Tab-separated table of C-alpha atoms in Angstrom:
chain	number	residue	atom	x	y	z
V	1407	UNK	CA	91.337	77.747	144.743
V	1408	UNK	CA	90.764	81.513	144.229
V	1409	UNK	CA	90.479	81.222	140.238
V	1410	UNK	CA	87.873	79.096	141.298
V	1411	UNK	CA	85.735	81.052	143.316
V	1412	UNK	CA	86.534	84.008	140.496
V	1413	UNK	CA	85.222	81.481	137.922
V	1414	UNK	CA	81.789	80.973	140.163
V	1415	UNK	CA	80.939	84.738	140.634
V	1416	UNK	CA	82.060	85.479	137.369
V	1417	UNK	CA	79.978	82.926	135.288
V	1418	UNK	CA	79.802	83.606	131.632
V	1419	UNK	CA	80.388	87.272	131.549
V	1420	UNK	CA	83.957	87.079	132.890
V	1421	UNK	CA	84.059	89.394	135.485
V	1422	UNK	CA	82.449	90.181	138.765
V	1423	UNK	CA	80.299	92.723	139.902
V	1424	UNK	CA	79.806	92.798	143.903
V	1425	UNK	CA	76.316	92.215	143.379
V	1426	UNK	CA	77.316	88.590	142.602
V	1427	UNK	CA	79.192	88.389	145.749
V	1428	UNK	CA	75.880	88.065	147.829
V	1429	UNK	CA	72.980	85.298	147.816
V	1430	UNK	CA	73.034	81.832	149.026
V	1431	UNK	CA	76.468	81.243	148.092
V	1432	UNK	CA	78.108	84.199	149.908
V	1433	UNK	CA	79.727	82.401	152.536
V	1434	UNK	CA	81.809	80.206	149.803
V	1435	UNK	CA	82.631	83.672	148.103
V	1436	UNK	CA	83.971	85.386	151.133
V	1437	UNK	CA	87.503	85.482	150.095
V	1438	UNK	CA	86.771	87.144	146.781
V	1439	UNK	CA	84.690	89.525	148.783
V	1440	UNK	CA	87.190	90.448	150.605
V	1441	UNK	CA	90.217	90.971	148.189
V	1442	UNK	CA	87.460	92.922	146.055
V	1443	UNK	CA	88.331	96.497	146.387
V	1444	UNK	CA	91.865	95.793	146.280
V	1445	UNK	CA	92.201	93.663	143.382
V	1446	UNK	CA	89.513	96.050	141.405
V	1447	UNK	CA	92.361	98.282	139.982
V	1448	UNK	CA	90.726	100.762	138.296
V	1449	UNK	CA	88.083	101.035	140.951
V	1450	UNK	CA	84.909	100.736	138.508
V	1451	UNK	CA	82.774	98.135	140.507
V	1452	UNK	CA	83.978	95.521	138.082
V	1453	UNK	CA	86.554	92.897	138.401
V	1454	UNK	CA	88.148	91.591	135.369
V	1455	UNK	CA	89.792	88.506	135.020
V	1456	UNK	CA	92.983	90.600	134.162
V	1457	UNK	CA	92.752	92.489	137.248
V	1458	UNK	CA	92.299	89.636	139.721
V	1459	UNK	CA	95.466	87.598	137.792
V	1460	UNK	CA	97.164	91.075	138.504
V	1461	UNK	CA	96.185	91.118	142.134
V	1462	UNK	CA	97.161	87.514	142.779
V	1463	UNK	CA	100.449	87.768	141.307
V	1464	UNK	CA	101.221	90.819	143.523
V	1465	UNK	CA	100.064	88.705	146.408
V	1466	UNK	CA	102.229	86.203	145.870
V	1467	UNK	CA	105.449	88.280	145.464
V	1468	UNK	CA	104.999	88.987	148.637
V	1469	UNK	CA	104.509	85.947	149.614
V	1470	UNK	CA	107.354	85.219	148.360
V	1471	UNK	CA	109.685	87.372	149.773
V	1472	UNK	CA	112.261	85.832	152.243
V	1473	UNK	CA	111.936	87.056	155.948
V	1474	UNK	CA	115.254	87.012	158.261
V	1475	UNK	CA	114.693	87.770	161.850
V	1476	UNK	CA	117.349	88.912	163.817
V	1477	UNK	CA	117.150	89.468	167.251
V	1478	UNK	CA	118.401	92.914	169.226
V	1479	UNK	CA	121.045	92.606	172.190
């Protein structure tokens, strides 16, 4: 779903600028505007391919990650 939306604001230059976050199809982008500063790793304004694969894969770790509750007498 998300490589998706990547592959739609990136088009043929393979990466995303914010810029290409806006317009009519904003609302369908919303996700990737969202993760944008956070998954744009070395902060330039531009978000690679690389970078976003990198962000995702983070995500998911966490994701991931078993969770145990145990409750407090």
């Amino acid at each position: 779903q998300y490589a998706n939306l990547f592959a739609s604001a990136a088009g043929a230059k393979g990466y995303v600028l914010e810029r290409d976050l806006g317009g009519p199809n904003a609302p369908n982008l919303q996700p990737l505007r969202i993760m944008f500063d956070q998954a744009d790793a070395d902060g330039d304004g531009k978000l690679t391919r690389a970078e976003f694969d990198a962000y995702l894969d983070v995500q998911q770790q966490f994701a991931d990650l078993a969770l145990s509750v145990t409750p407090s007498i």
